[in-house]
PDB file of C-alpha atoms in Angstrom:
ATOM      1  CA  MET Y   1      13.365   5.561  -9.397  1.00  0.00           C
ATOM      2  CA  GLN Y   2      11.252   3.398  -7.126  1.00  0.00           C
ATOM      3  CA  PHE Y   3      12.796   2.383  -3.828  1.00  0.00           C
ATOM      4  CA  GLU Y   4      11.383  -0.221  -1.414  1.00  0.00           C
ATOM      5  CA  ARG Y   5      12.688  -1.734   1.808  1.00  0.00           C
ATOM      6  CA  ARG Y   6      11.122  -4.016   4.407  1.00  0.00           C
ATOM      7  CA  ARG Y   7      12.438  -4.262   7.945  1.00  0.00           C
ATOM      8  CA  THR Y   8      11.270  -6.395  10.858  1.00  0.00           C
ATOM      9  CA  PHE Y   9      11.476  -5.504  14.531  1.00  0.00           C
ATOM     10  CA  PRO Y  10      11.213  -7.656  17.675  1.00  0.00           C
ATOM     11  CA  VAL Y  11       8.372  -5.554  19.145  1.00  0.00           C
ATOM     12  CA  ASP Y  12       4.743  -5.044  18.204  1.00  0.00           C
ATOM     13  CA  ALA Y  13       3.771  -2.308  15.757  1.00  0.00           C
ATOM     14  CA  ALA Y  14       2.232  -0.092  18.473  1.00  0.00           C
ATOM     15  CA  THR Y  15       5.529  -0.117  20.412  1.00  0.00           C
ATOM     16  CA  LEU Y  16       7.464   0.693  17.255  1.00  0.00           C
ATOM     17  CA  LEU Y  17       5.045   3.523  16.418  1.00  0.00           C
ATOM     18  CA  ALA Y  18       5.439   4.958  19.936  1.00  0.00           C
ATOM     19  CA  ALA Y  19       9.215   4.994  19.468  1.00  0.00           C
ATOM     20  CA  LEU Y  20       9.165   6.488  15.969  1.00  0.00           C
ATOM     21  CA  THR Y  21       6.913   9.321  17.103  1.00  0.00           C
ATOM     22  CA  SER Y  22       8.817  10.334  20.254  1.00  0.00           C
ATOM     23  CA  ARG Y  23      11.418  13.061  20.711  1.00  0.00           C
ATOM     24  CA  ASP Y  24      13.382  10.717  22.970  1.00  0.00           C
ATOM     25  CA  TYR Y  25      13.850   8.361  20.028  1.00  0.00           C
ATOM     26  CA  PHE Y  26      15.163  11.074  17.688  1.00  0.00           C
ATOM     27  CA  ASP Y  27      17.393  12.535  20.398  1.00  0.00           C
ATOM     28  CA  ALA Y  28      18.838   9.067  21.100  1.00  0.00           C
ATOM     29  CA  ARG Y  29      19.316   8.319  17.396  1.00  0.00           C
ATOM     30  CA  HIS Y  30      21.246  11.533  16.905  1.00  0.00           C
ATOM     31  CA  ALA Y  31      23.334  10.840  20.007  1.00  0.00           C
ATOM     32  CA  MET Y  32      24.156   7.338  18.738  1.00  0.00           C
ATOM     33  CA  SER Y  33      25.531   8.941  15.566  1.00  0.00           C
ATOM     34  CA  GLY Y  34      27.442  11.635  17.436  1.00  0.00           C
ATOM     35  CA  ILE Y  35      25.184  14.363  16.018  1.00  0.00           C
ATOM     36  CA  THR Y  36      24.595  17.255  18.380  1.00  0.00           C
ATOM     37  CA  ALA Y  37      23.563  20.082  16.023  1.00  0.00           C
ATOM     38  CA  TYR Y  38      19.979  19.525  14.885  1.00  0.00           C
ATOM     39  CA  ARG Y  39      16.653  21.203  15.429  1.00  0.00           C
ATOM     40  CA  TYR Y  40      12.985  20.326  15.408  1.00  0.00           C
ATOM     41  CA  ASP Y  41      11.152  22.558  12.947  1.00  0.00           C
ATOM     42  CA  ALA Y  42       7.903  20.766  13.807  1.00  0.00           C
ATOM     43  CA  PHE Y  43       6.917  18.105  16.312  1.00  0.00           C
ATOM     44  CA  GLY Y  44       3.277  17.624  17.151  1.00  0.00           C
ATOM     45  CA  PRO Y  45      -0.295  17.214  16.020  1.00  0.00           C
ATOM     46  CA  THR Y  46      -1.680  19.190  13.091  1.00  0.00           C
ATOM     47  CA  GLU Y  47      -4.989  19.079  11.226  1.00  0.00           C
ATOM     48  CA  ARG Y  48      -3.438  16.592   8.785  1.00  0.00           C
ATOM     49  CA  GLY Y  49      -1.753  14.318  11.345  1.00  0.00           C
ATOM     50  CA  LEU Y  50       1.307  14.118  13.580  1.00  0.00           C
ATOM     51  CA  GLU Y  51       4.069  16.163  11.962  1.00  0.00           C
ATOM     52  CA  ILE Y  52       7.768  15.672  12.678  1.00  0.00           C
ATOM     53  CA  ARG Y  53      10.344  17.771  10.824  1.00  0.00           C
ATOM     54  CA  ILE Y  54      14.013  17.708  11.792  1.00  0.00           C
ATOM     55  CA  ALA Y  55      16.821  19.718  10.197  1.00  0.00           C
ATOM     56  CA  ARG Y  56      20.549  19.471  10.647  1.00  0.00           C
ATOM     57  CA  GLU Y  57      23.555  21.012   9.000  1.00  0.00           C
ATOM     58  CA  MET Y  58      25.922  18.601   7.297  1.00  0.00           C
ATOM     59  CA  GLU Y  59      29.467  19.016   6.102  1.00  0.00           C
ATOM     60  CA  ILE Y  60      29.902  17.445   2.694  1.00  0.00           C
ATOM     61  CA  ARG Y  61      33.326  16.056   1.922  1.00  0.00           C
ATOM     62  CA  SER Y  62      33.955  16.750  -1.737  1.00  0.00           C
ATOM     63  CA  ASN Y  63      36.177  13.682  -2.099  1.00  0.00           C
ATOM     64  CA  ASN Y  64      33.018  11.571  -1.590  1.00  0.00           C
ATOM     65  CA  VAL Y  65      31.084  13.407  -4.321  1.00  0.00           C
ATOM     66  CA  PRO Y  66      31.439  12.438  -7.996  1.00  0.00           C
ATOM     67  CA  ALA Y  67      32.639  15.247 -10.266  1.00  0.00           C
ATOM     68  CA  PHE Y  68      29.292  15.573 -12.104  1.00  0.00           C
ATOM     69  CA  ALA Y  69      27.471  16.283  -8.815  1.00  0.00           C
ATOM     70  CA  LYS Y  70      29.865  18.791  -7.227  1.00  0.00           C
ATOM     71  CA  ARG Y  71      28.199  21.859  -8.730  1.00  0.00           C
ATOM     72  CA  PHE Y  72      24.891  20.858  -7.113  1.00  0.00           C
ATOM     73  CA  VAL Y  73      26.191  19.843  -3.713  1.00  0.00           C
ATOM     74  CA  GLY Y  74      28.473  22.484  -2.212  1.00  0.00           C
ATOM     75  CA  GLN Y  75      30.490  22.085   0.983  1.00  0.00           C
ATOM     76  CA  SER Y  76      27.585  21.996   3.419  1.00  0.00           C
ATOM     77  CA  ALA Y  77      23.861  21.409   3.260  1.00  0.00           C
ATOM     78  CA  THR Y  78      20.810  21.243   5.453  1.00  0.00           C
ATOM     79  CA  LEU Y  79      19.371  17.750   5.665  1.00  0.00           C
ATOM     80  CA  THR Y  80      15.645  17.983   6.356  1.00  0.00           C
ATOM     81  CA  THR Y  81      13.654  14.890   7.275  1.00  0.00           C
ATOM     82  CA  ALA Y  82       9.876  15.271   7.466  1.00  0.00           C
ATOM     83  CA  PHE Y  83       7.246  12.751   8.538  1.00  0.00           C
ATOM     84  CA  LEU Y  84       3.501  13.221   8.559  1.00  0.00           C
ATOM     85  CA  TRP Y  85       1.845  10.373  10.435  1.00  0.00           C
ATOM     86  CA  THR Y  86      -1.628  10.270   8.887  1.00  0.00           C
ATOM     87  CA  ARG Y  87      -2.814   7.048  10.505  1.00  0.00           C
ATOM     88  CA  THR Y  88      -1.883   6.328  14.106  1.00  0.00           C
ATOM     89  CA  ASP Y  89      -5.192   4.966  15.407  1.00  0.00           C
ATOM     90  CA  ARG Y  90      -5.213   1.585  13.625  1.00  0.00           C
ATOM     91  CA  GLN Y  91      -2.970  -0.685  11.606  1.00  0.00           C
ATOM     92  CA  PRO Y  92      -1.357  -0.373   9.270  1.00  0.00           C
ATOM     93  CA  TYR Y  93       0.021   2.798  10.834  1.00  0.00           C
ATOM     94  CA  GLN Y  94       1.096   5.123   8.065  1.00  0.00           C
ATOM     95  CA  ALA Y  95       3.323   8.126   7.494  1.00  0.00           C
ATOM     96  CA  GLN Y  96       4.257  10.179   4.493  1.00  0.00           C
ATOM     97  CA  TYR Y  97       7.855  11.294   4.457  1.00  0.00           C
ATOM     98  CA  GLU Y  98      10.197  13.507   2.543  1.00  0.00           C
ATOM     99  CA  PHE Y  99      13.957  14.049   2.598  1.00  0.00           C
ATOM    100  CA  THR Y 100      15.772  17.039   1.164  1.00  0.00           C
ATOM    101  CA  VAL Y 101      19.475  17.796   1.170  1.00  0.00           C
ATOM    102  CA  GLY Y 102      20.249  21.470   0.671  1.00  0.00           C
ATOM    103  CA  ARG Y 103      19.969  22.576  -2.909  1.00  0.00           C
ATOM    104  CA  ILE Y 104      20.546  19.179  -4.476  1.00  0.00           C
ATOM    105  CA  PRO Y 105      17.794  18.951  -7.129  1.00  0.00           C
ATOM    106  CA  VAL Y 106      16.528  15.534  -6.065  1.00  0.00           C
ATOM    107  CA  GLN Y 107      13.204  14.822  -4.399  1.00  0.00           C
ATOM    108  CA  VAL Y 108      12.677  11.843  -2.099  1.00  0.00           C
ATOM    109  CA  ARG Y 109       9.055  11.255  -1.142  1.00  0.00           C
ATOM    110  CA  GLY Y 110       7.283   8.170   0.037  1.00  0.00           C
ATOM    111  CA  THR Y 111       5.319   6.278   2.634  1.00  0.00           C
ATOM    112  CA  MET Y 112       6.152   4.206   5.657  1.00  0.00           C
ATOM    113  CA  THR Y 113       3.733   1.655   7.060  1.00  0.00           C
ATOM    114  CA  LEU Y 114       3.935  -0.396  10.240  1.00  0.00           C
ATOM    115  CA  HIS Y 115       1.941  -3.513  11.020  1.00  0.00           C
ATOM    116  CA  ASP Y 116       2.105  -6.584  13.216  1.00  0.00           C
ATOM    117  CA  ASP Y 117       3.292  -9.881  11.818  1.00  0.00           C
ATOM    118  CA  ALA Y 118       4.194 -13.160  13.450  1.00  0.00           C
ATOM    119  CA  GLY Y 119       6.915 -12.392  15.961  1.00  0.00           C
ATOM    120  CA  GLY Y 120       6.998  -8.615  15.699  1.00  0.00           C
ATOM    121  CA  ALA Y 121       6.455  -5.498  13.643  1.00  0.00           C
ATOM    122  CA  VAL Y 122       7.045  -5.007   9.955  1.00  0.00           C
ATOM    123  CA  GLN Y 123       8.089  -1.633   8.556  1.00  0.00           C
ATOM    124  CA  ASP Y 124       7.553  -1.142   4.818  1.00  0.00           C
ATOM    125  CA  ILE Y 125       9.273   1.838   3.238  1.00  0.00           C
ATOM    126  CA  ARG Y 126       8.407   2.937  -0.277  1.00  0.00           C
ATOM    127  CA  ALA Y 127       9.844   5.986  -1.962  1.00  0.00           C
ATOM    128  CA  GLU Y 128      10.110   7.650  -5.288  1.00  0.00           C
ATOM    129  CA  ILE Y 129      13.363   9.433  -5.982  1.00  0.00           C
ATOM    130  CA  THR Y 130      13.223  11.979  -8.808  1.00  0.00           C
ATOM    131  CA  SER Y 131      15.243  14.846 -10.240  1.00  0.00           C
ATOM    132  CA  SER Y 132      14.239  17.678 -12.533  1.00  0.00           C
ATOM    133  CA  VAL Y 133      17.756  18.169 -13.905  1.00  0.00           C
ATOM    134  CA  PRO Y 134      18.262  17.122 -17.523  1.00  0.00           C
ATOM    135  CA  LEU Y 135      21.124  14.800 -18.464  1.00  0.00           C
ATOM    136  CA  VAL Y 136      22.687  14.214 -15.020  1.00  0.00           C
ATOM    137  CA  GLY Y 137      19.423  13.922 -13.076  1.00  0.00           C
ATOM    138  CA  GLY Y 138      19.401  10.128 -13.366  1.00  0.00           C
ATOM    139  CA  LYS Y 139      22.929   9.933 -11.978  1.00  0.00           C
ATOM    140  CA  LEU Y 140      21.960  12.251  -9.104  1.00  0.00           C
ATOM    141  CA  VAL Y 141      18.973  10.001  -8.364  1.00  0.00           C
ATOM    142  CA  GLU Y 142      21.247   6.933  -8.269  1.00  0.00           C
ATOM    143  CA  LEU Y 143      23.693   8.739  -5.984  1.00  0.00           C
ATOM    144  CA  VAL Y 144      20.921   9.782  -3.580  1.00  0.00           C
ATOM    145  CA  ALA Y 145      19.337   6.298  -3.698  1.00  0.00           C
ATOM    146  CA  GLY Y 146      22.620   4.766  -2.573  1.00  0.00           C
ATOM    147  CA  GLN Y 147      22.943   7.237   0.271  1.00  0.00           C
ATOM    148  CA  LEU Y 148      19.283   6.726   1.244  1.00  0.00           C
ATOM    149  CA  ASP Y 149      19.835   2.967   1.399  1.00  0.00           C
ATOM    150  CA  LYS Y 150      22.888   3.432   3.658  1.00  0.00           C
ATOM    151  CA  GLY Y 151      20.995   5.901   5.846  1.00  0.00           C
ATOM    152  CA  LEU Y 152      18.007   3.589   6.241  1.00  0.00           C
ATOM    153  CA  ALA Y 153      20.276   0.684   7.151  1.00  0.00           C
ATOM    154  CA  SER Y 154      21.927   2.863   9.806  1.00  0.00           C
ATOM    155  CA  ASP Y 155      18.506   3.991  11.079  1.00  0.00           C
ATOM    156  CA  TYR Y 156      17.409   0.359  11.319  1.00  0.00           C
ATOM    157  CA  ARG Y 157      20.425  -0.581  13.430  1.00  0.00           C
ATOM    158  CA  ALA Y 158      19.947   2.493  15.644  1.00  0.00           C
ATOM    159  CA  THR Y 159      16.240   1.727  16.074  1.00  0.00           C
ATOM    160  CA  LEU Y 160      17.047  -1.824  17.174  1.00  0.00           C
ATOM    161  CA  ARG Y 161      19.558  -0.436  19.670  1.00  0.00           C
ATOM    162  CA  TYR Y 162      16.975   2.089  20.931  1.00  0.00           C
ATOM    163  CA  LEU Y 163      14.354  -0.647  21.347  1.00  0.00           C
ATOM    164  CA  ASN Y 164      16.941  -2.625  23.349  1.00  0.00           C
ATOM    165  CA  GLY Y 165      17.295   0.271  25.778  1.00  0.00           C
ATOM    166  CA  GLU Y 166      20.339   2.100  24.401  1.00  0.00           C
ATOM    167  CA  ARG Y 167      19.966   5.865  24.423  1.00  0.00           C
ATOM    168  CA  GLY Y 168      23.308   7.227  23.258  1.00  0.00           C
TER     169      GLY Y 168
END
């Protein structure tokens, strides 16, 4: 499944990039959500680009999980979010990203680009959501796509708050 979202921000792309590549931003975003248990598995320059990988344990409420997906999900999972910023020296700034949730057999991989537009920055998010599971894989992909959309909407609101000076 292809997934695309476009968001606009009231700052220039360089300011948005600086936020999205700072520990302060991720710490503030977690604080805004009341999340205290997370860790940085990577945060810094590599030969391939600027790598950011954050993991956190999540409780999964089974009443929110459809019956067909329960055997894949479990009661808790590690959510891992990874970004590799491969272009930070000129626009469009670009990152590759990947999300995994425990042992759920769904892959979310894509790109994020940032560029200036009239009045601010534009963030384009493109992802491909796939599953290798026969029969129910498509339903798992739809389930994850819905959660990804909700998560990105929450991230957008938190990023706007961060850019307005809120830190927790």
